[in-house]
Every structure is written in C-alpha cells, then in structure tokens.
Tab-separated table of N, CA and C in Angstrom:
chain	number	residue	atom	x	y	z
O	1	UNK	N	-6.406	-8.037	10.770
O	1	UNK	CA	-5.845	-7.142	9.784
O	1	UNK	C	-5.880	-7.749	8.394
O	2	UNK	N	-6.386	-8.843	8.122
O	2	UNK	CA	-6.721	-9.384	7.386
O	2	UNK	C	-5.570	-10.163	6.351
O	3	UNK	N	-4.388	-10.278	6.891
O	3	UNK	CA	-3.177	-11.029	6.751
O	3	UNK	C	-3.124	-12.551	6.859
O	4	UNK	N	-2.923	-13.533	5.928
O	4	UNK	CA	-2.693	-14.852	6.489
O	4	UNK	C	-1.480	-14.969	7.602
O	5	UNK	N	-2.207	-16.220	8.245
O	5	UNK	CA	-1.388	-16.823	9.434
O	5	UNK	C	-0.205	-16.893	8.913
O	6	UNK	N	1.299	-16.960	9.857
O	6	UNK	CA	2.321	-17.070	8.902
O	6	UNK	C	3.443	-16.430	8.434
O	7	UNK	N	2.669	-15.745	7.783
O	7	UNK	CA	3.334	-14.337	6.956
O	7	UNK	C	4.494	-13.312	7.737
O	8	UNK	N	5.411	-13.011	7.627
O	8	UNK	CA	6.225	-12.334	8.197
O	8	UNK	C	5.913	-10.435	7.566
O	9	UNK	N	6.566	-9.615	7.990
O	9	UNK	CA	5.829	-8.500	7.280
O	9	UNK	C	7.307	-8.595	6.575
O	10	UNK	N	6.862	-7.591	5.014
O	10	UNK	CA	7.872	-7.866	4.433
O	10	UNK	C	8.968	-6.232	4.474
O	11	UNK	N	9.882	-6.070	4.798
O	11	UNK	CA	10.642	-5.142	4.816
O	11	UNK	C	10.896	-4.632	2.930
O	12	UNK	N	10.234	-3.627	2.707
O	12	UNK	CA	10.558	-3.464	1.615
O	12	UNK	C	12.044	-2.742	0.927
O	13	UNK	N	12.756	-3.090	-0.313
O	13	UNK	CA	13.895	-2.803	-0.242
O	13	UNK	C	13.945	-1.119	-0.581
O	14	UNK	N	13.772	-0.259	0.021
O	14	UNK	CA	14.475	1.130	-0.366
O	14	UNK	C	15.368	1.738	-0.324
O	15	UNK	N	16.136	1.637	-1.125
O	15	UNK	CA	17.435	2.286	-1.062
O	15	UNK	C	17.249	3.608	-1.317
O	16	UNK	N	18.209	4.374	-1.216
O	16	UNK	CA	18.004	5.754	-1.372
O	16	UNK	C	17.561	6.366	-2.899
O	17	UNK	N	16.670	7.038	-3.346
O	17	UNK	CA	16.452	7.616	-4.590
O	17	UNK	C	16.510	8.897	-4.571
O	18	UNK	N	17.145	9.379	-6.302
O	18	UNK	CA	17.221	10.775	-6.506
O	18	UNK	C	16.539	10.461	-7.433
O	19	UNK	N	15.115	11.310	-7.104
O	19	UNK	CA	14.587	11.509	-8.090
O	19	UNK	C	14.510	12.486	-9.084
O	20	UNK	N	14.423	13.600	-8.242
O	20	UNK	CA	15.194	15.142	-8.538
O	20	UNK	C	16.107	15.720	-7.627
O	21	UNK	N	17.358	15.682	-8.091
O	21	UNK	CA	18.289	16.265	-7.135
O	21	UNK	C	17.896	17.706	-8.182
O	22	UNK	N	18.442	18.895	-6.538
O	22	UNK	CA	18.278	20.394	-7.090
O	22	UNK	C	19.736	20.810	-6.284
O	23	UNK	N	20.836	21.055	-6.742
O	23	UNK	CA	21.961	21.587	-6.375
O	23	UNK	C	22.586	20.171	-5.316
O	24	UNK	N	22.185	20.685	-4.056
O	24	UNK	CA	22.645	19.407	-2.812
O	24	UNK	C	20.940	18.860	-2.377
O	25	UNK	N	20.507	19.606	-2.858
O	25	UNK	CA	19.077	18.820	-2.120
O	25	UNK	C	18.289	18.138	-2.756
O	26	UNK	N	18.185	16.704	-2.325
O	26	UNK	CA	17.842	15.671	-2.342
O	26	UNK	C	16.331	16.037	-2.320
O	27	UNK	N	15.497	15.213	-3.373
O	27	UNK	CA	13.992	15.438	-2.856
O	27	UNK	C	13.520	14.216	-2.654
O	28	UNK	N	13.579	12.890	-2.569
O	28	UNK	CA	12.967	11.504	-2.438
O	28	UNK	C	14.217	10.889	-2.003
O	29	UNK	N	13.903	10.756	-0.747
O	29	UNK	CA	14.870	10.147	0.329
O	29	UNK	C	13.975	8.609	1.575
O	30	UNK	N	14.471	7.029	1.262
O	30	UNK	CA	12.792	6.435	1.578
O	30	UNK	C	13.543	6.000	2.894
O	31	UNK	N	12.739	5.203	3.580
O	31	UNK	CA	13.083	4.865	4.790
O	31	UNK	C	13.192	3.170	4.543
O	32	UNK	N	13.981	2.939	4.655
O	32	UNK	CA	14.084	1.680	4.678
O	32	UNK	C	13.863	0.445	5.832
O	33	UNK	N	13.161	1.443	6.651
O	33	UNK	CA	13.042	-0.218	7.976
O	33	UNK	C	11.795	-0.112	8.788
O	34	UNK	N	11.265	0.693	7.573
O	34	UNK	CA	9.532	0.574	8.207
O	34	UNK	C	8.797	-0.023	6.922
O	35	UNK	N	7.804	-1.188	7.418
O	35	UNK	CA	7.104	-2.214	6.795
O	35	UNK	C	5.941	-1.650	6.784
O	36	UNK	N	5.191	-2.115	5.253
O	36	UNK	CA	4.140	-2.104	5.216
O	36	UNK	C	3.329	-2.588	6.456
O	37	UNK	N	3.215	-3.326	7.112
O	37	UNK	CA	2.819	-4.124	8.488
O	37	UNK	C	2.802	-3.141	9.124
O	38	UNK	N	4.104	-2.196	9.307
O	38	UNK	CA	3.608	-1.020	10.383
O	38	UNK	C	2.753	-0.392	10.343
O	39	UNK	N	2.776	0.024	9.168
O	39	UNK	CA	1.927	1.123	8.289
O	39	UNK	C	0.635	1.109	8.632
O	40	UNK	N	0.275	-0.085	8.134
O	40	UNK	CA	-1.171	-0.793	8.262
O	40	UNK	C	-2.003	-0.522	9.544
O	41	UNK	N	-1.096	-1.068	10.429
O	41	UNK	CA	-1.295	-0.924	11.757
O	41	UNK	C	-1.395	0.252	12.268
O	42	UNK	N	-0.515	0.745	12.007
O	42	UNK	CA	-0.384	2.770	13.248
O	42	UNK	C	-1.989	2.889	11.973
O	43	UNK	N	-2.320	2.678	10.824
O	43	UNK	CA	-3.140	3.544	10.338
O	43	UNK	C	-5.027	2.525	11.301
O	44	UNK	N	-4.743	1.583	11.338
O	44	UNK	CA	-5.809	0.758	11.793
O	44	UNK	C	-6.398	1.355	13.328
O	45	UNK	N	-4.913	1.740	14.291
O	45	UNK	CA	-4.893	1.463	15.380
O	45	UNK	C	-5.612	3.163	15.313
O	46	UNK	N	-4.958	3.826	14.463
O	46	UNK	CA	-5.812	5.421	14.402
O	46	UNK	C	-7.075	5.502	14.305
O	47	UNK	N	-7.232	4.641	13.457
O	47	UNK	CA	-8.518	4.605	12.939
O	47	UNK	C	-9.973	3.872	14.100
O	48	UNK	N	-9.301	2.913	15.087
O	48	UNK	CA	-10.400	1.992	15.891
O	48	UNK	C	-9.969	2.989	16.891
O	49	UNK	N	-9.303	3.721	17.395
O	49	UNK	CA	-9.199	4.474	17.968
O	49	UNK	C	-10.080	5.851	18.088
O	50	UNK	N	-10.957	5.742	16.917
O	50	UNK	CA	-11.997	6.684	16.629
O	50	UNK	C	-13.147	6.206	16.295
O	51	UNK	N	-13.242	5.122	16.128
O	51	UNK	CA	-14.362	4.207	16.190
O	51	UNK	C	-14.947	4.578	14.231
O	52	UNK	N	-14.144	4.830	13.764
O	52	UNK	CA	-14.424	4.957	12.676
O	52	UNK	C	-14.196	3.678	11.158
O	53	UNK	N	-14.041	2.640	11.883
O	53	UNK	CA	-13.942	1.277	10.771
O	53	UNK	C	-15.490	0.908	10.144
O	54	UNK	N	-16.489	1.712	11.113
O	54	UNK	CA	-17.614	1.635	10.494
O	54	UNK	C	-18.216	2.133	9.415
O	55	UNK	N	-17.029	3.327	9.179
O	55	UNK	CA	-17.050	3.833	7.277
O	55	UNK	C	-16.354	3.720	6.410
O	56	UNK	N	-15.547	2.635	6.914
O	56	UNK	CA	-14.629	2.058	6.065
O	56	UNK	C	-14.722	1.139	5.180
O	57	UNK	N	-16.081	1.144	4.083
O	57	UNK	CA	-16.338	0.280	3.167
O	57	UNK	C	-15.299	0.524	1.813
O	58	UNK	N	-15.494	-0.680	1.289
O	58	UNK	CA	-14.457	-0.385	-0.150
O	58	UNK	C	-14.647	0.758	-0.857
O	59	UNK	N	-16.414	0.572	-1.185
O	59	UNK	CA	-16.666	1.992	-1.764
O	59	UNK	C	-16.257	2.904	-1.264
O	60	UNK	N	-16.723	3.211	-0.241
O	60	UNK	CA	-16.007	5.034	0.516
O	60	UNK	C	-14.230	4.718	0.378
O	61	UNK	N	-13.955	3.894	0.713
O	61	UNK	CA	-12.505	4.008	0.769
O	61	UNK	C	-11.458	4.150	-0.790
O	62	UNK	N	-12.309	3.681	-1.566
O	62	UNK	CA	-11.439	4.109	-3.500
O	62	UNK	C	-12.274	5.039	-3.516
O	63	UNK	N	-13.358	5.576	-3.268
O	63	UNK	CA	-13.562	6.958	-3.674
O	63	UNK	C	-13.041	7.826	-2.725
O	64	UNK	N	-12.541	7.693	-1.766
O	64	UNK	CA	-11.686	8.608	-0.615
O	64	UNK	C	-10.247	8.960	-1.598
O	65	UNK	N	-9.261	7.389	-1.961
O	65	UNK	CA	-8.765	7.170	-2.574
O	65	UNK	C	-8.504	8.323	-4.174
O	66	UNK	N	-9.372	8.152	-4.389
O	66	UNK	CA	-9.627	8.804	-5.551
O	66	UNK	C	-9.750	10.446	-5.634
O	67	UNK	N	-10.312	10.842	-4.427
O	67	UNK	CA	-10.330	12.230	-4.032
O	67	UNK	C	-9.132	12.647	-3.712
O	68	UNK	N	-8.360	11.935	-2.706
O	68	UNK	CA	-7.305	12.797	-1.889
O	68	UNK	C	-6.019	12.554	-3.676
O	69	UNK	N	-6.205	11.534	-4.645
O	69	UNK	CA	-5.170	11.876	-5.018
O	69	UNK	C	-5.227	12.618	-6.514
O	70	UNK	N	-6.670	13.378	-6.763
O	70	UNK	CA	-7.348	14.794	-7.209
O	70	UNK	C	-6.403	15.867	-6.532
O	71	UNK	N	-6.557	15.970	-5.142
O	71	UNK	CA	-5.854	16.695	-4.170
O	71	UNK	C	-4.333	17.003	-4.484
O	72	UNK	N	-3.827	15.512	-4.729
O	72	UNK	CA	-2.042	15.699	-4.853
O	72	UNK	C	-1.576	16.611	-6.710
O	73	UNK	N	-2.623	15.871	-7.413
O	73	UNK	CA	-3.013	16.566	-8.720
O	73	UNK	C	-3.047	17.927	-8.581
O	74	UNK	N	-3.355	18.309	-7.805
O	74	UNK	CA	-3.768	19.958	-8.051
O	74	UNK	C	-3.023	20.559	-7.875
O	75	UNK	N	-1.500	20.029	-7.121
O	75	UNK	CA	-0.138	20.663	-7.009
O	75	UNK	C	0.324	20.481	-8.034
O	76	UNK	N	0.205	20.028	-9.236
O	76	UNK	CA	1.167	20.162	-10.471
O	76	UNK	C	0.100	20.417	-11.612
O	77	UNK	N	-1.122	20.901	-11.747
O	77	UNK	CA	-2.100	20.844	-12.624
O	77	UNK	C	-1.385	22.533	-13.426
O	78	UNK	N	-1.180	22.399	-14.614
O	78	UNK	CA	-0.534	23.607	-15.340
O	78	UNK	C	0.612	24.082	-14.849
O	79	UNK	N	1.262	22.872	-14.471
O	79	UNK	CA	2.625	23.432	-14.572
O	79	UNK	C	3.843	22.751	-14.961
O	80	UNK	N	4.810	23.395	-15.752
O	80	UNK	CA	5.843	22.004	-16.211
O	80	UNK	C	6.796	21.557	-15.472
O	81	UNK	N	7.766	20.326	-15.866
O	81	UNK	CA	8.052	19.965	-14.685
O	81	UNK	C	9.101	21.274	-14.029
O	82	UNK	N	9.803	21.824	-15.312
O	82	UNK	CA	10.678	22.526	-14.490
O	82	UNK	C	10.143	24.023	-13.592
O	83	UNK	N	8.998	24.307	-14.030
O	83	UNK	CA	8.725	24.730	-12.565
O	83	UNK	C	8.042	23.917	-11.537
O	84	UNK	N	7.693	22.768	-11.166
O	84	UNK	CA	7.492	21.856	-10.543
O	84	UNK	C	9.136	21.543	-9.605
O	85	UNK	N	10.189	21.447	-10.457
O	85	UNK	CA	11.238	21.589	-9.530
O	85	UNK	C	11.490	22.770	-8.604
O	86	UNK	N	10.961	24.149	-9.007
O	86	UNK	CA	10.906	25.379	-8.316
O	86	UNK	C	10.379	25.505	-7.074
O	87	UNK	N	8.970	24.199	-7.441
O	87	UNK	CA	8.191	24.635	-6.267
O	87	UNK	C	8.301	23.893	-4.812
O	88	UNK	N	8.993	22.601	-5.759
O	88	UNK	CA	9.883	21.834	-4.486
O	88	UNK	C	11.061	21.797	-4.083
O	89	UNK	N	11.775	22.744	-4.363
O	89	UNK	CA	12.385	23.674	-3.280
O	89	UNK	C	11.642	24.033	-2.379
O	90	UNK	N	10.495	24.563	-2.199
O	90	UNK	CA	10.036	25.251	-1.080
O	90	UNK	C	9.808	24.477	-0.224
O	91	UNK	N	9.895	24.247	1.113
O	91	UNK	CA	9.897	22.947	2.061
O	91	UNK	C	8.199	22.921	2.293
O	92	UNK	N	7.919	24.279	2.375
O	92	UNK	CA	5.926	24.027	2.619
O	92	UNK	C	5.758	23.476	2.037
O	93	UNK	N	5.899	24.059	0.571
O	93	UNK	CA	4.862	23.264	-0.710
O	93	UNK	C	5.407	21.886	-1.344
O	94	UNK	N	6.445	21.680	-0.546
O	94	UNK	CA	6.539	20.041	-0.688
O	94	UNK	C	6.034	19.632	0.458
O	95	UNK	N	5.809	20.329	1.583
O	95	UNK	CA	5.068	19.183	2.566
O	95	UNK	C	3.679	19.191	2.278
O	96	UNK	N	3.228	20.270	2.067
O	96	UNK	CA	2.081	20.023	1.134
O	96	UNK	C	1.777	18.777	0.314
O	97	UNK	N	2.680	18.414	-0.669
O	97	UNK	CA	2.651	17.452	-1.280
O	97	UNK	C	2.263	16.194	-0.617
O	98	UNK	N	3.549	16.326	0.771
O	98	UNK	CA	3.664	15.178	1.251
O	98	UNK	C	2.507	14.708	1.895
O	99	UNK	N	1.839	16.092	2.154
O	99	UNK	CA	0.710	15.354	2.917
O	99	UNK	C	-0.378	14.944	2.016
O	100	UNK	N	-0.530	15.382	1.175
O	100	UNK	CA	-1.769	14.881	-0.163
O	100	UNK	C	-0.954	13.384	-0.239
O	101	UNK	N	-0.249	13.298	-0.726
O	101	UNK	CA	0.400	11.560	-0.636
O	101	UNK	C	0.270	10.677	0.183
O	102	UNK	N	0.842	10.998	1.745
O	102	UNK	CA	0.312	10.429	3.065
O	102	UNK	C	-1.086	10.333	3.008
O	103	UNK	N	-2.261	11.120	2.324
O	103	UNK	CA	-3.658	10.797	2.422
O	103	UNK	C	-3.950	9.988	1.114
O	104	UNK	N	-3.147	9.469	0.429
O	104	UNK	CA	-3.517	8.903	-0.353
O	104	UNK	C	-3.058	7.120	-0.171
O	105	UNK	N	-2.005	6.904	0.727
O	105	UNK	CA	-1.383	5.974	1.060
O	105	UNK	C	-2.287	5.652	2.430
O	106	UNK	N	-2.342	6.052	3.475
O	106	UNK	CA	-3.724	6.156	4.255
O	106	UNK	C	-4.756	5.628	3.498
O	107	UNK	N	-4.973	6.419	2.757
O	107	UNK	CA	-6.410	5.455	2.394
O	107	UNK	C	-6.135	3.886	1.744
O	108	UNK	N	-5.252	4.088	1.073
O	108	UNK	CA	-4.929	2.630	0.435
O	108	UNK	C	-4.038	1.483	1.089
O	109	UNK	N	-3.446	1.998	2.503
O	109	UNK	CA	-3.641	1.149	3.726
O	109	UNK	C	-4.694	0.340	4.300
O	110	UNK	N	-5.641	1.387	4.255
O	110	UNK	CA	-7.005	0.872	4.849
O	110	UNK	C	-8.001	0.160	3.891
O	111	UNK	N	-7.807	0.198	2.797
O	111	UNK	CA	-8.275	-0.242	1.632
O	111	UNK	C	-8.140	-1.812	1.576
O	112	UNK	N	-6.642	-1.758	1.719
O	112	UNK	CA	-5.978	-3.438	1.611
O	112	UNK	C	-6.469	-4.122	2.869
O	113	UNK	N	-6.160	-3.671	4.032
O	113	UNK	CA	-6.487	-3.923	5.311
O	113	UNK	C	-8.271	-4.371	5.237
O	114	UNK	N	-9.034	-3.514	4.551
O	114	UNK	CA	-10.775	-4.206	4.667
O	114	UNK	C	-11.051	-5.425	4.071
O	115	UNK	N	-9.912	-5.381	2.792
O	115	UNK	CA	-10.297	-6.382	1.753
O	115	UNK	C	-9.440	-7.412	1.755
O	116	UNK	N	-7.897	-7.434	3.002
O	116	UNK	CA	-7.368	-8.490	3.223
O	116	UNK	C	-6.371	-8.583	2.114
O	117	UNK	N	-5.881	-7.554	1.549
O	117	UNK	CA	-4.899	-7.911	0.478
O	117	UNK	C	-3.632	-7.536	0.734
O	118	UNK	N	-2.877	-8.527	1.202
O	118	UNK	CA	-1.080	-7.758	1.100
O	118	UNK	C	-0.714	-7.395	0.046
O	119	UNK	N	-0.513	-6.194	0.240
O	119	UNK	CA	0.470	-4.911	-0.468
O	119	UNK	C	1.286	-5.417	-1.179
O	120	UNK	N	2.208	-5.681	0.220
O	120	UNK	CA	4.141	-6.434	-0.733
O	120	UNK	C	3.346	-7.656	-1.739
O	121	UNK	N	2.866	-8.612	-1.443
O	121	UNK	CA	2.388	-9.431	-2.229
O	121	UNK	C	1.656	-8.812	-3.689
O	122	UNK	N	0.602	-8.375	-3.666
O	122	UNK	CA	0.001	-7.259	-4.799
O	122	UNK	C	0.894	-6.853	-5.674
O	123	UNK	N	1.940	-5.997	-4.850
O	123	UNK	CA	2.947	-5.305	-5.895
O	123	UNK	C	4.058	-6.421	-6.424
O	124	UNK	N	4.200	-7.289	-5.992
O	124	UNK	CA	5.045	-8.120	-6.487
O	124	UNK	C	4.910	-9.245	-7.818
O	125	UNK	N	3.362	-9.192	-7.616
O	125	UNK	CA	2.736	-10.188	-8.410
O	125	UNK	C	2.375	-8.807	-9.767
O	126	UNK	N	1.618	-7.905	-9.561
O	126	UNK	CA	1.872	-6.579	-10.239
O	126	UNK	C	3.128	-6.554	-11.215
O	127	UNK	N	4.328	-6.662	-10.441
O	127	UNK	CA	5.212	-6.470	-11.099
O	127	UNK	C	5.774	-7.447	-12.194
O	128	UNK	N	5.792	-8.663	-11.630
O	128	UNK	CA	5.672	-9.966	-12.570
O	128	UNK	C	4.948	-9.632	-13.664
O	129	UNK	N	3.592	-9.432	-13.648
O	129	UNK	CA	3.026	-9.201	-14.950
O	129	UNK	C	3.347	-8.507	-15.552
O	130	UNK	N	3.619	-6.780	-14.764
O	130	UNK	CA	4.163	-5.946	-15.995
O	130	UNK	C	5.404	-6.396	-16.472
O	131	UNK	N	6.511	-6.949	-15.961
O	131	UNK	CA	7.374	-7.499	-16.788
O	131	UNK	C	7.343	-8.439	-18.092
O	132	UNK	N	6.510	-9.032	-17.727
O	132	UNK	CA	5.987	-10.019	-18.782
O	132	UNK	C	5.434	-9.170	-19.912
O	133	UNK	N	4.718	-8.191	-19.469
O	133	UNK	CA	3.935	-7.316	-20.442
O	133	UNK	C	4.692	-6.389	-21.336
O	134	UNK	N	5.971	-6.157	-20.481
O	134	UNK	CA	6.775	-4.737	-21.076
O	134	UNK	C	8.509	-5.214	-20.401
O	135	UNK	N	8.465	-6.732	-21.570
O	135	UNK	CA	10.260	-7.172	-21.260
O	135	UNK	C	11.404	-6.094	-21.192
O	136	UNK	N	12.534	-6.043	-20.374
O	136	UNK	CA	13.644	-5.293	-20.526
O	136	UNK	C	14.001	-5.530	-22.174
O	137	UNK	N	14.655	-4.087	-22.569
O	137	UNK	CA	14.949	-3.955	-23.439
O	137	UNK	C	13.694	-4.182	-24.941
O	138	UNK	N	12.834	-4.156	-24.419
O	138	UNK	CA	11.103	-3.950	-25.300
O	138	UNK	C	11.117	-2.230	-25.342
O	139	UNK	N	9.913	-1.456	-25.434
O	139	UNK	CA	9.134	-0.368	-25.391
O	139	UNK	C	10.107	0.342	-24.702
O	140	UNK	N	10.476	1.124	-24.988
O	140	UNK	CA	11.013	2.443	-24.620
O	140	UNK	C	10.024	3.634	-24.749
O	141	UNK	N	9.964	4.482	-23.675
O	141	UNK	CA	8.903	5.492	-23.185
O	141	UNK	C	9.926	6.750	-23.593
O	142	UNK	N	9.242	7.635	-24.300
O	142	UNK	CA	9.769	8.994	-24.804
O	142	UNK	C	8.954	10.310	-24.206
O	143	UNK	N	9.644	11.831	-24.054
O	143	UNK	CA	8.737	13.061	-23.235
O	143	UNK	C	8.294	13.574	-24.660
C-alpha cells in the first residue's frame, strides 16, 4: 500500500462541524474513528477485487481526479450560496453531492496509494507551510 514500515494509521481529529446549519439540520457532520488507512484499503481491496490496478496510473488517476471533481462543480455552477443552502436541504441533491465527493476522494485514495504518499503526513506538512505562508492574524480573506 505503499506506507513505510512502522507507521501507525493516523486517526484524524474530527470533531463535529457546522458548516451550514439550516434551522436543526446539520449539513457536515465527520466521523471521527475511521482512518485514512481504512479508506485506502476498502478502496484498494475494491479495486484488486476487479482486477483493475492495471489502470491505475498517476496519469489516469489526476485526470480521473480532475473529472469527477468537474462533476461536484456542476452542482453549484450559477448558483449563489444562498440558494446552494436550498438545495441542500434536499437529502437527494445532497447525496448527489456526496457522491461526486466520495468519487473524488476515491480517486485521491488511489492516487496516494500508487505513488506511496501518506495523506495524514501530506496534509500535515501542507499545513505547516501554509502557516508559515499565511501567519494567524496576517491576510484576512473578504466575500
């Protein structure tokens, strides 16, 4: 899976987020006790399970990447956010969503997994830099 020896998987911290609350309903609610490691895996084990790791080059996989999240785009393309809150109310057209996302995380499971790159690690080191790049209390972002 292309993980060093060692390594424990890392439980990432999610606590609960509101990202848009709409009255009582919650729309970004994370799970907190499933690891990237799982992830990786149920998506690997799907995948050799179909004998399909044989099209799993980098290229096809960021341009897969790149397609499915065109796909998640096209649920908010001309529209503002506050009807964007309208439309997630609707439980379809947020699972809709969810599933353009799930195919976009899928692919970038399998992505890390060809090329051997931990995630938690990536984003952590990611984050270091952007901090460095954009200190607390620096740049403030305006709508």
């Amino acid at each position: 899976m292309g993980q060093a020896p060692n390594l424990q998987p890392v439980v990432l911290d999610c606590k609960r987020l509101n990202l848009w609350t709409i009255g009582s309903l919650r729309l970004s609610i994370m799970d907190p006790n499933t690891t990237v490691e799982k992830l990786k895996k149920q998506v690997s084990e799907f995948r050799d399970a179909r004998d399909w790791l044989r099209y799993d080059t980098p290229r096809s996989l960021a341009i897969s990447i790149s397609v499915e999240a065109a796909e998640l785009l096209e649920h908010f393309q001309w529209k503002t956010d506050e009807q964007m809150r309208k439309v997630l109310m609707d439980r379809a057209r947020k699972n809709e969503i969810s599933d353009e996302l799930a195919d976009v995380l899928i692919y970038c499971l399998s992505f890390s997994d060809i090329l051997g790159i931990d995630i938690s690690e990536a984003i952590e080191l990611k984050l270091r830099k952007n901090g460095e790049k954009y200190p607390k209390g620096g740049l403030k972002l305006s709508a």
